[in-house]
XYZ file of C-alpha atoms in Angstrom:
637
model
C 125.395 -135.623 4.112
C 126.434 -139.013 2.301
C 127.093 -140.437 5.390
C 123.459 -139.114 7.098
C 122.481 -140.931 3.848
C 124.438 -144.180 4.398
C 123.105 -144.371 7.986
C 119.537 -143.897 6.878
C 119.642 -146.630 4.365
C 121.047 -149.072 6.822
C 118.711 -148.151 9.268
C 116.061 -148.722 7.002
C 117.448 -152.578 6.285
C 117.656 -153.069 9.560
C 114.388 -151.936 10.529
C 112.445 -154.284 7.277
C 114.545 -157.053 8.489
C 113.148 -156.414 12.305
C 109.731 -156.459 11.126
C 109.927 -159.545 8.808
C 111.302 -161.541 11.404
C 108.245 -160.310 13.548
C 106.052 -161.720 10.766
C 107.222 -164.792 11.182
C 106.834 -165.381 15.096
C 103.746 -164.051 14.759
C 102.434 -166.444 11.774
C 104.273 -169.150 13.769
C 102.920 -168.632 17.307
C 99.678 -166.785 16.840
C 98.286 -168.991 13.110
C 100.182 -171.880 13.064
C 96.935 -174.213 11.386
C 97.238 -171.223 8.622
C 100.871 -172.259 7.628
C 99.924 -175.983 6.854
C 97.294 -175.901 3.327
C 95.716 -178.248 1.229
C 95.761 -178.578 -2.007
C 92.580 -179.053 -3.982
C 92.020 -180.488 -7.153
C 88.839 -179.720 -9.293
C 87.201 -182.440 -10.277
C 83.337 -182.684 -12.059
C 80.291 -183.970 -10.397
C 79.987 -187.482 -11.938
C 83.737 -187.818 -10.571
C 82.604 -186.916 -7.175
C 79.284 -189.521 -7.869
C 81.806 -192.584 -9.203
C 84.150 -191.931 -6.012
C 80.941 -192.219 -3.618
C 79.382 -195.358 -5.112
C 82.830 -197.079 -4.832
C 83.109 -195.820 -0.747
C 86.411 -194.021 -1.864
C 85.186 -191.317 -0.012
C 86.426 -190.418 3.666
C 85.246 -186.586 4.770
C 83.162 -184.422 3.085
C 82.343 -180.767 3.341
C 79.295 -179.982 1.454
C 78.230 -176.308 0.791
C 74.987 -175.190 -0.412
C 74.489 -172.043 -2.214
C 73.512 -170.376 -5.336
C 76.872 -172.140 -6.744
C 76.540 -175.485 -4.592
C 79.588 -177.098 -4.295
C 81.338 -179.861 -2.520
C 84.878 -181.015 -1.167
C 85.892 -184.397 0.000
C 89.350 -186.616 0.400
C 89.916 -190.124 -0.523
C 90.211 -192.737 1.903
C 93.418 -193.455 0.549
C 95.267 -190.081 -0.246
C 97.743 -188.109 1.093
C 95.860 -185.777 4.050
C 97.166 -182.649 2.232
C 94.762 -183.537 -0.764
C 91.086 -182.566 -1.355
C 88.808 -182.458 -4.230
C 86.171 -179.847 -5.079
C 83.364 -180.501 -7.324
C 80.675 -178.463 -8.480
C 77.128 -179.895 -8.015
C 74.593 -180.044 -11.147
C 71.226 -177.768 -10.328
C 68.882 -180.046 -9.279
C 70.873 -183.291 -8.294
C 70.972 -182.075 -4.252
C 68.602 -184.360 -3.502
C 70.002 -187.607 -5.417
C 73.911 -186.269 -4.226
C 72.027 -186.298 -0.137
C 70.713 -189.997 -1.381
C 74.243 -191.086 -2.384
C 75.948 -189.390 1.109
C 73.671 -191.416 2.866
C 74.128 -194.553 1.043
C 78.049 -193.984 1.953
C 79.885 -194.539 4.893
C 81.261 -190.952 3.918
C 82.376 -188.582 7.189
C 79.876 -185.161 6.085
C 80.714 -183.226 9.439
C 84.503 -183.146 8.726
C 85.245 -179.360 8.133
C 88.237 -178.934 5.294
C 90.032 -175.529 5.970
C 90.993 -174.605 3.061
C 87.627 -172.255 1.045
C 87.997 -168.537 -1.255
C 86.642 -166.844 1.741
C 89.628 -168.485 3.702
C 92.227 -166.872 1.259
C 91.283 -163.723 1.739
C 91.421 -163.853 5.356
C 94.624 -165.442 5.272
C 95.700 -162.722 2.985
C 94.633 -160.068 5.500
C 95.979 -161.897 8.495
C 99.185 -162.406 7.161
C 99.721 -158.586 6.200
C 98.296 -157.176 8.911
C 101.083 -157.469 11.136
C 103.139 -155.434 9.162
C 100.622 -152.686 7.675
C 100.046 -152.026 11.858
C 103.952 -151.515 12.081
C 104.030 -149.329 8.791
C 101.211 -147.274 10.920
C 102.273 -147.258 13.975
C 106.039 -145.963 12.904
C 104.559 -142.906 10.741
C 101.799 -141.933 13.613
C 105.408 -142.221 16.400
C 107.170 -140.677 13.553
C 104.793 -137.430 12.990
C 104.636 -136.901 17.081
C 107.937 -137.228 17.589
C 108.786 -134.923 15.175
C 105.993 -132.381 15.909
C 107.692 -132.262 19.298
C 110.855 -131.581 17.566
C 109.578 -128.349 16.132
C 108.565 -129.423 12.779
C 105.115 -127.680 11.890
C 104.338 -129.994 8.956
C 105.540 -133.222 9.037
C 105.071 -135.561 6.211
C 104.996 -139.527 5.623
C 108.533 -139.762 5.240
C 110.449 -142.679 5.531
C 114.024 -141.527 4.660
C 114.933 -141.627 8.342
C 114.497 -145.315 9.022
C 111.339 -147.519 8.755
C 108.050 -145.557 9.562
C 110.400 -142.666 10.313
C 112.205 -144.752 13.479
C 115.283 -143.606 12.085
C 114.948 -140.190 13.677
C 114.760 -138.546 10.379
C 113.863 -134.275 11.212
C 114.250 -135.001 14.858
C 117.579 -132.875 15.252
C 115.985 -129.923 13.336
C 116.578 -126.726 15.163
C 112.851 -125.823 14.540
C 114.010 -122.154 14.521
C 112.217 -119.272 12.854
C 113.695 -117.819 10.413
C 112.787 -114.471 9.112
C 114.309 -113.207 5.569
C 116.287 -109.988 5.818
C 113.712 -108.031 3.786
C 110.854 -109.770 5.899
C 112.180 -108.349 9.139
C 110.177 -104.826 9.048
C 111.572 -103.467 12.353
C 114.404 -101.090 12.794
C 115.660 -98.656 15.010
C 113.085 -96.423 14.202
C 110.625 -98.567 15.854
C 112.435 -99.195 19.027
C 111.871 -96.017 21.794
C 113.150 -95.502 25.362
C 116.121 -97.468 25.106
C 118.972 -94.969 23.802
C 121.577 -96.522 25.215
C 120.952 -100.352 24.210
C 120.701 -98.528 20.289
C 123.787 -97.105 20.869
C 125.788 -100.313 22.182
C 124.139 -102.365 18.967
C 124.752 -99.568 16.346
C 128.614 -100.593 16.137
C 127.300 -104.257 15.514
C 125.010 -103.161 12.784
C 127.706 -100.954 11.149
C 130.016 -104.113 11.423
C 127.598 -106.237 9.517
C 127.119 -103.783 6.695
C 131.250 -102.309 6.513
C 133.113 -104.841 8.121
C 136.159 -104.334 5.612
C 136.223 -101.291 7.722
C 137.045 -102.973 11.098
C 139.028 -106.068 9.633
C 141.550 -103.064 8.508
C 142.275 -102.560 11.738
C 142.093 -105.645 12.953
C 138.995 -106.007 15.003
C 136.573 -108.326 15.258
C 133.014 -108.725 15.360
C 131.400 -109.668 18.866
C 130.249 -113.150 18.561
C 127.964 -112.554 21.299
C 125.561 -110.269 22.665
C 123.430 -110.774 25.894
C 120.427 -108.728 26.472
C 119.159 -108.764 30.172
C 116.362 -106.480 31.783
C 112.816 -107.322 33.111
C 109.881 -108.503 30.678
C 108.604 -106.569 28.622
C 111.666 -104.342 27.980
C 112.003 -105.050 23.880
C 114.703 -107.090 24.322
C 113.209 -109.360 21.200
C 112.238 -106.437 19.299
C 115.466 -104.792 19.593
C 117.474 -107.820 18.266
C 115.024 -107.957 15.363
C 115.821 -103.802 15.099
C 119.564 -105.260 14.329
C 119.095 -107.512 11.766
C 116.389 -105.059 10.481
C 118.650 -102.348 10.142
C 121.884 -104.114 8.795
C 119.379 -105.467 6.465
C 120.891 -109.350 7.477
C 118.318 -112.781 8.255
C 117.331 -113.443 11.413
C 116.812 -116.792 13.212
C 114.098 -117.057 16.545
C 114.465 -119.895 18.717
C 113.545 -120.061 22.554
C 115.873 -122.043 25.200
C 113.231 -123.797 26.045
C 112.668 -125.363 22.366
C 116.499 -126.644 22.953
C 115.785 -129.262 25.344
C 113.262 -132.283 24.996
C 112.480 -135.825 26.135
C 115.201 -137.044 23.975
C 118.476 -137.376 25.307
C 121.148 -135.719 22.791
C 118.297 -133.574 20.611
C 118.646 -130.393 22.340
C 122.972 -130.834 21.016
C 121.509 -131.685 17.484
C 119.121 -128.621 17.415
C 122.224 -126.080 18.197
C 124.287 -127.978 15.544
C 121.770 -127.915 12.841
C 121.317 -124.015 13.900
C 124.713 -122.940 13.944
C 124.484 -124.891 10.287
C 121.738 -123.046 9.037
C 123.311 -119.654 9.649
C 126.802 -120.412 8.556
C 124.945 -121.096 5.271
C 122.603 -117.826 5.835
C 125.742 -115.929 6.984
C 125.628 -112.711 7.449
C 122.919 -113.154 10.063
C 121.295 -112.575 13.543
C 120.515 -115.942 15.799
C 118.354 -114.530 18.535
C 118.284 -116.760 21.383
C 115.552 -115.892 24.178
C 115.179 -116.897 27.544
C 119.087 -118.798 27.608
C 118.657 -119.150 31.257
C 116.754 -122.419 30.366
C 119.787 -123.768 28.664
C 122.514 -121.711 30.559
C 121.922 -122.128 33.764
C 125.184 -122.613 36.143
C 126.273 -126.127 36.124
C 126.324 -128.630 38.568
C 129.836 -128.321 40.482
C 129.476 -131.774 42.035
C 130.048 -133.668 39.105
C 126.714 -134.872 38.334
C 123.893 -133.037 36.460
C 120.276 -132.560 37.875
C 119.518 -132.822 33.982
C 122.294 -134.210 32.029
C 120.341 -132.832 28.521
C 120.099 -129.815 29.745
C 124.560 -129.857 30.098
C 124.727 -131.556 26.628
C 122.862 -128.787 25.110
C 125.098 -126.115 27.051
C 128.089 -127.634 25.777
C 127.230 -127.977 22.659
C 126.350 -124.174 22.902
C 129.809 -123.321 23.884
C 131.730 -124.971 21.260
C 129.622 -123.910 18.320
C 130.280 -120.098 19.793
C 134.320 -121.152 19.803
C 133.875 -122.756 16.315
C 132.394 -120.306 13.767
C 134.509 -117.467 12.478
C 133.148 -114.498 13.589
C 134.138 -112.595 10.298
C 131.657 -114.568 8.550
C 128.962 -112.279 10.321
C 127.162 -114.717 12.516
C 126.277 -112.788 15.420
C 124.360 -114.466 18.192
C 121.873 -112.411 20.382
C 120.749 -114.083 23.446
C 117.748 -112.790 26.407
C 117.433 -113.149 29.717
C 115.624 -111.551 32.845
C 117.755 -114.034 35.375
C 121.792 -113.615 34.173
C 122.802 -114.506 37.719
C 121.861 -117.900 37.193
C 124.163 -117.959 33.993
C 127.042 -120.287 33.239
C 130.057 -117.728 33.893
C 131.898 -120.469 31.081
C 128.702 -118.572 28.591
C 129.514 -115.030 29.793
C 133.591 -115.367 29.154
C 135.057 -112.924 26.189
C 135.126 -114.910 23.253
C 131.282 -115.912 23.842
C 129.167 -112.956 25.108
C 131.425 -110.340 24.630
C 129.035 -107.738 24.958
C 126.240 -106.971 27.609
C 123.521 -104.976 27.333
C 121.203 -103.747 30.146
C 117.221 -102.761 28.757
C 116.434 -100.945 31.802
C 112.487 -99.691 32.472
C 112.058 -96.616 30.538
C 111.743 -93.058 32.066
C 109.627 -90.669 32.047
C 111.130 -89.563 28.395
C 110.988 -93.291 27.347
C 107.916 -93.854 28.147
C 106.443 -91.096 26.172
C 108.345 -92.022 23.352
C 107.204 -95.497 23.565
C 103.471 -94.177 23.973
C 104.280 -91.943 20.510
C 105.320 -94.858 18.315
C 102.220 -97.043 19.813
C 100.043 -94.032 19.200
C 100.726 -94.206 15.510
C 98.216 -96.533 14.808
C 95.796 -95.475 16.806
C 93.000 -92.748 16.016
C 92.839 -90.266 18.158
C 90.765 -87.241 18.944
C 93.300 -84.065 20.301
C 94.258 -83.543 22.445
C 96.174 -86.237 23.985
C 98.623 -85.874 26.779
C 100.929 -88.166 26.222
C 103.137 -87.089 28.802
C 100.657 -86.892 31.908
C 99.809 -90.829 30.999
C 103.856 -91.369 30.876
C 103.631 -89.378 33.992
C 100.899 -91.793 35.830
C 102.816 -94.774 34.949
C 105.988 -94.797 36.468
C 107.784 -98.340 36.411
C 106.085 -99.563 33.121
C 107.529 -101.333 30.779
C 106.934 -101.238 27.002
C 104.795 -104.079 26.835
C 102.666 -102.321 29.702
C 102.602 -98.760 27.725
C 101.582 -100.992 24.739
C 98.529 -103.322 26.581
C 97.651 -99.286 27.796
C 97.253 -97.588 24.635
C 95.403 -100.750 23.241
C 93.093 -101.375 26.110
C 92.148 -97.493 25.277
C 91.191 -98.099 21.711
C 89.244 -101.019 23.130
C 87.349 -98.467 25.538
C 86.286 -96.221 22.649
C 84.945 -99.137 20.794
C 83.175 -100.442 23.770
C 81.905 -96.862 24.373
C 80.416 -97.084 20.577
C 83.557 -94.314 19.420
C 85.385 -94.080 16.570
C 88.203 -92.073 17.629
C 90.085 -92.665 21.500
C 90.090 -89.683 23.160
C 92.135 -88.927 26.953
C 89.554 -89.939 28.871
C 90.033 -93.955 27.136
C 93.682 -94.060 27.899
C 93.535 -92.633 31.566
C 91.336 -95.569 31.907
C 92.854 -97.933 30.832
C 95.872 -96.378 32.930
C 93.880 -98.139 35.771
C 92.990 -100.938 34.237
C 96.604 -102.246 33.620
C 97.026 -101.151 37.243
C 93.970 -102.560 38.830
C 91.825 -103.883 36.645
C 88.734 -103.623 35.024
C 85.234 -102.121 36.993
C 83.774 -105.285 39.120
C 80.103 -104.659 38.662
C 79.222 -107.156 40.084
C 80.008 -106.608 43.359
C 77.882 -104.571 45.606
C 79.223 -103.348 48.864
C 77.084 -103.040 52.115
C 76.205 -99.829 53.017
C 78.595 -99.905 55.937
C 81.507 -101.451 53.883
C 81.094 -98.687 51.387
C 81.573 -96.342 54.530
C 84.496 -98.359 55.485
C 86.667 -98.372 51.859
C 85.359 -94.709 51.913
C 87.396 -93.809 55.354
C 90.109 -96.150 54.698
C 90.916 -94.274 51.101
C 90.402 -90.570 52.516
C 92.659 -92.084 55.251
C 95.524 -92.137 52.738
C 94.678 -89.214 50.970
C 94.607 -86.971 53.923
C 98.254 -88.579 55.186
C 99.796 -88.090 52.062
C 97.946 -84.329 51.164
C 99.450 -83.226 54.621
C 103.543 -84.516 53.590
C 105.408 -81.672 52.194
C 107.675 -83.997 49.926
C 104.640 -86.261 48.759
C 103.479 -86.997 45.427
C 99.968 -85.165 45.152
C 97.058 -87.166 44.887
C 95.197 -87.494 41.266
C 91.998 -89.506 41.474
C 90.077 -91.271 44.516
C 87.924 -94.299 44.282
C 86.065 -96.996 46.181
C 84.632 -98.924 42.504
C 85.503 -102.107 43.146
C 88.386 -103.430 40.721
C 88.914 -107.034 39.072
C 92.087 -106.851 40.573
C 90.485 -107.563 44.328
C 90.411 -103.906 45.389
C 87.944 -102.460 46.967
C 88.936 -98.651 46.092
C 92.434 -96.943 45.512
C 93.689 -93.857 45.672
C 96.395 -92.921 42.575
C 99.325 -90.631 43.670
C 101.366 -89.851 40.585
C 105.095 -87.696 40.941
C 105.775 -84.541 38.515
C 108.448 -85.334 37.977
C 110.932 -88.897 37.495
C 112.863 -89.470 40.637
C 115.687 -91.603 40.831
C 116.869 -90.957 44.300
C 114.756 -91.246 47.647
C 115.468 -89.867 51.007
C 114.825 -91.454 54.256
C 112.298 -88.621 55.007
C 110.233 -89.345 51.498
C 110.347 -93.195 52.757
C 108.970 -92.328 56.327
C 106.216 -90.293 54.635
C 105.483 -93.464 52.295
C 105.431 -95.456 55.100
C 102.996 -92.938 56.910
C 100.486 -93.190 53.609
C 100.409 -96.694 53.504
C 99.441 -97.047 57.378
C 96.473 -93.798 56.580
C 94.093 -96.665 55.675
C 94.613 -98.779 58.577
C 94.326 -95.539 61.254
C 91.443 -93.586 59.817
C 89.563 -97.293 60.262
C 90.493 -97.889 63.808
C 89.809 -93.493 64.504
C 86.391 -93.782 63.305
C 85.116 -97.215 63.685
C 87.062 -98.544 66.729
C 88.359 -101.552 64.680
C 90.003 -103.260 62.268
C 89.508 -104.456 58.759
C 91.249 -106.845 56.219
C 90.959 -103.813 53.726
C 94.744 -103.057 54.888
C 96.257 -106.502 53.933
C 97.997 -105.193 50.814
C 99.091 -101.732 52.521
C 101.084 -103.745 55.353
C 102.614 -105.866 53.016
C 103.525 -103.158 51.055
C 104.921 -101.105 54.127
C 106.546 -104.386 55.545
C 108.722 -104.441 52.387
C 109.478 -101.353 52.174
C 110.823 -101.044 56.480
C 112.547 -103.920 55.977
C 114.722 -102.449 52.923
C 115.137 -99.446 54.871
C 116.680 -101.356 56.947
C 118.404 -104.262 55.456
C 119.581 -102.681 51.467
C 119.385 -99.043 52.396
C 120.922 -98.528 55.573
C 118.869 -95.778 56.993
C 118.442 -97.786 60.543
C 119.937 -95.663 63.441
C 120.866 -99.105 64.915
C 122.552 -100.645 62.346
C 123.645 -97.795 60.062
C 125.471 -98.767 56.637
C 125.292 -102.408 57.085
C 124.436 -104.503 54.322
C 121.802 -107.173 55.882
C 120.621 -109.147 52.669
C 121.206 -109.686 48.922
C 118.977 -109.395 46.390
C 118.403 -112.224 44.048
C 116.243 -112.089 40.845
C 116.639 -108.444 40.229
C 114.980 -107.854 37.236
C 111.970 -110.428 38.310
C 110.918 -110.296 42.082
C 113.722 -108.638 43.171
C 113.487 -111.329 46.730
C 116.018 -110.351 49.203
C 117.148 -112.942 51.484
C 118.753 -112.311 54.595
C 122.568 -112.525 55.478
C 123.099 -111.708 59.225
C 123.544 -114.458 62.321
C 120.257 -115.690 63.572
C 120.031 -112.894 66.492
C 120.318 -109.973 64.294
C 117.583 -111.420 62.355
C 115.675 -110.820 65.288
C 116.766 -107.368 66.075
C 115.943 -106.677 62.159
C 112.157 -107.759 63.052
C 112.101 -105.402 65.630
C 113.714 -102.395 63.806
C 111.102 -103.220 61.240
C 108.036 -103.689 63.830
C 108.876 -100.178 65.443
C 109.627 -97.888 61.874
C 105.898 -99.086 61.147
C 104.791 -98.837 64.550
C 106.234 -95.093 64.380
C 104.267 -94.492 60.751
C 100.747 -95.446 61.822
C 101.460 -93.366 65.509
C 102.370 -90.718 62.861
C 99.278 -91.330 60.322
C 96.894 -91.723 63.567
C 98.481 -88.499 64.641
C 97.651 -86.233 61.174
C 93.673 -87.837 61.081
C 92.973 -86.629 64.103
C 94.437 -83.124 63.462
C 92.183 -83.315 60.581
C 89.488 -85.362 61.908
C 86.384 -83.217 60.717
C 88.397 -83.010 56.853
C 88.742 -86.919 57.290
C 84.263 -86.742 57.936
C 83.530 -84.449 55.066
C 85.440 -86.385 52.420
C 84.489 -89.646 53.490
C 80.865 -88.557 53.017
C 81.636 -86.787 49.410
C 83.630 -89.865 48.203
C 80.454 -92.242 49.317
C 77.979 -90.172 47.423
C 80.060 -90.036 43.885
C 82.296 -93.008 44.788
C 84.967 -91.338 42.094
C 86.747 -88.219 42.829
C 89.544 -86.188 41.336
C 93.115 -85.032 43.037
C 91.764 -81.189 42.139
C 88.119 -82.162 44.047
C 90.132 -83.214 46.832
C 92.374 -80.686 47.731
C 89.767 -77.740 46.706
C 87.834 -79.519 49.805
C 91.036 -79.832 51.910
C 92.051 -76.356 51.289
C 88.341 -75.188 51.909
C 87.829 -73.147 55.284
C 84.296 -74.941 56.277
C 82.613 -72.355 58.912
C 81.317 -75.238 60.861
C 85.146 -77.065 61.687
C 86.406 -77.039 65.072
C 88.673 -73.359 65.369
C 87.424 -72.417 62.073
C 86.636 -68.624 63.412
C 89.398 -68.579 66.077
C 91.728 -65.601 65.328
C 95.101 -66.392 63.900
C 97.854 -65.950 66.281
């Protein structure tokens, strides 16, 4: 710290000695008639009268005014001389007869006046007042983009804060242990991450326990899953519960314009918790600082390395029995440094997984608390009808309710708000203003009765819960939900074939009734593109190339892209298995609308009069024996 000190000071010399000199070339080059003066004697007005009647006088400047006065110089004097007089009130006239009656130079302008001080003052200062305030102004953006929320006019770290002074501040948030207010309690559908963190709590608050033994404390812990997951909110559950600080920072705040700041930051926050110690240092999103390093020798963004390596020797340096335990995030730990994922570092990995369907009730529960409600709620059919959401999601759901009921001019959310806003995470909110053309609306009313009928008729099928053709924000035109019973975790190639078939019900029930196609279907083929082409290339369920790996998947807890990793023929033949498996499914879909052709009429119709329908409207109509369908009074065989 003395030496931080010592640095400053000098800096701050160095810097006033910078700007004096700056002063000087500037009075030099830019003023140099201000750096030569006169100097003036005061003399009185029958002085001034004696010294024109004897023709001493060789330029005057003569200044009228309410205190009329007037400068000269002597024929005969040194040029850096003048005299100032002060004229009598009254004798302008006879002082303009006795100029006249000289041979006395009036035009000659002396510079050298009390208005001429002060602007030499100002001039002279000004340089250096601009420097003063242009240093502070650099010094409070610089370190605003450091991460310092209030900086002040501080001039410790060199002059006008050039010295860098705050600019290796972590800029971490730091949260006192009885601030935190989460804990386990308030962390639902992931069991297993509590579990793994529970020994890390129980180390922070025993660790004489552990240290009799002789184990140690894991100095790191990486949480990975997709967004939304709680993987912040579970690393404040751990400092919450072993009742320790906790520091926030984001990767991202690590690295700046500046090349060596994003090293300072880790140093000065591996400082601040060896002094806090015991404590948490949550780290999220370390893919931004972590990524895998260049192998060639030179960095794409030689910061960015600084700041890793930094990383990795603060990890080796602290002594883990101090109870410093570093909690990092990511939703990419492929691209990691495998030098950051080595024992020693991040000992421990945790997966937060998407809930199931117990999760996600449980995460509904705890969201639910403060929420008012009127019974009864099903919490478990709304965990039911979103399958794949993440906490976040099951927390924008139960809000976006309460916002219904207030919209709806409620005080209490009832069922009806949070199957809503079920759909409105999903698809959006009601576009109202857009009106479909009669013949559209019969269009989006065939192409959803298309799917319902294809997947109503699969034996394995999830069963259909709601039909509609309101137009969404989300771009849809209509949907139809299908929601399971229960949480699968296994598929069969059968189930995938029917999913294939329901996607492709749209597409078929258009070109069976209207002779022709729409771009209604975009989002169904892309949908039923992905899902041939995993059947083929991740699941192996292709009679041609049976359990063959044909591509990788990269970002799996993001977009889960697969690339391919076959020659460029097979690629081919993977096109082709993919073209035909969908080819099959619409044959198929084609196949059960025409079986059910005058079903496929009569729905279509009901859906365009209400435009919303319910799974148990549907099927009651599919199951109904209508005395006008084709065979409907044909004896059963």
């Amino acid at each position: 710290m003395e030496m931080d000190d010592h640095k400053r000071r000098r800096n701050m010399i160095l810097y006033v000695l910078i700007a004096f000199a700056l002063y000087l070339v500037l009075n030099q080059v830019l003023f140099p008639q201000l750096t030569t003066r006169q100097q003036i004697t005061g003399v009185s007005f029958s002085t001034m009268l004696d010294d024109l009647d004897e023709n001493k006088v060789e330029d005057m400047d003569y200044t009228a005014g309410t205190d009329t006065q007037a400068l000269y110089t002597l024929k005969n004097d040194s040029e850096d001389v003048a005299y100032r007089a002060t004229v009598m009130p009254g004798s302008e006239n006879y002082l303009a007869q006795k100029i006249d009656e000289s041979d006395a130079n009036v035009n000659v302008i002396i510079p050298s006046n009390d208005s001429g001080t002060w602007l030499y003052l100002l001039i002279t200062f000004a340089p250096i007042i601009i420097f003063f305030l242009f240093g502070w102004w650099l010094n409070r953006r610089m370190k605003k983009a450091m991460g310092d929320d209030n900086p002040s006019m501080d001039f410790s770290g060199g002059f006008g804060g050039f010295g860098g002074g705050g600019l290796g501040k972590s800029g971490a948030r730091i949260v006192a242990s009885k601030d935190v207010g989460v804990t386990f309690k308030d962390v639902a559908g992931q069991e297993e991450a509590k579990e793994s963190l529970k020994e890390v709590v129980d180390f922070l608050e025993k660790p004489e326990r552990y240290e009799a033994i002789g184990a140690k404390l894991p100095r790191g812990v990486l949480l990975v899953g997709p967004p939304g997951t709680g993987k912040t909110l579970i690393a404040k559950a751990v400092a919450g519960e072993a009742g320790v600080p906790f520091f926030s920072i984001s990767g991202s705040e690590f690295v700046e314009m500046f090349v060596g700041r994003g090293a300072a930051k880790v140093r000065d926050l591996f400082k601040q918790a060896k002094e806090k110690a015991p404590c948490i240092v949550f780290i999220d999103e370390i893919d931004t600082i972590g990524k895998k390093r260049d192998g060639g020798g030179f960095s794409g963004n030689d910061e960015r390395e600084q700041t890793l390596n930094q990383l990795l020797t603060e990890m080796d340096g602290f002594d883990n029995a101090k109870g410093i335990v570093v909690v990092a995030a990511t939703n990419r730990p492929d691209s990691l440094d495998p030098a950051l994922l080595r024992p020693g570092r991040f000992d421990r990995r945790v997966p937060m997984e998407l809930p199931d369907l117990t999760g996600r009730k449980a995460i509904l529960e705890i969201h639910l608390r403060d929420v008012k409600t009127q019974p009864p709620i099903d919490l478990t059919a709304i965990a039911r009808a979103t399958p794949g959401a993440s906490g976040a999601d099951l927390a924008n759901i139960i809000n976006e309710g309460a916002l219904r009921a207030v919209r709806m001019g409620r005080k209490l959310a009832t069922q009806e708000d949070f199957e809503e806003s079920v759909e409105v995470v999903i698809a959006g909110q009601q576009r109202k203003s857009t009106v479909l053309s009669d013949h559209e609306k019969q269009v989006v009313s065939y192409h959803e009765i298309g799917h319902a009928i294809v997947a109503a008729s699969q034996k394995e099928g999830a069963p259909v819960t709601k039909i509609t053709i309101v137009p969404r924000t989300s771009g849809a035109l209509g949907y139809t939900m299908q929601v399971e019973q229960d949480e699968k975790f296994l598929t069969t190639k059968q189930e995938v074939l029917d999913k294939l078939a329901v996607y492709c019900g749209g597409r078929a029930a258009e070109e069976l009734i209207f002779g022709e196609m729409t771009t209604g279907a975009a989002n169904d083929i892309e949908q039923a593109t992905k899902l041939a082409r995993n059947m083929i290339t991740r699941f192996g369920m292709s009679e041609e190339f049976g359990m063959m790996a044909l591509g990788t998947v990269q970002n799996a807890y993001l977009n889960q892209d697969t690339s391919l990793t076959c020659a460029p023929g097979t690629a081919e033949r993977v096109d082709e298995a993919v073209q035909k498996v969908i080819a099959d499914a619409h044959a198929r879909a084609l196949q059960i609308l025409r079986e059910n052709k005058f079903k496929l009429h009569e729905l279509a119709r009901y859906l365009y009069k209400k435009e919303t329908i319910t799974g148990e409207e549907f099927m009651t109509l599919m199951r109904r024996e209508n005395p006008f369908m084709p065979g409907a009074n044909k004896p059963q065989a």
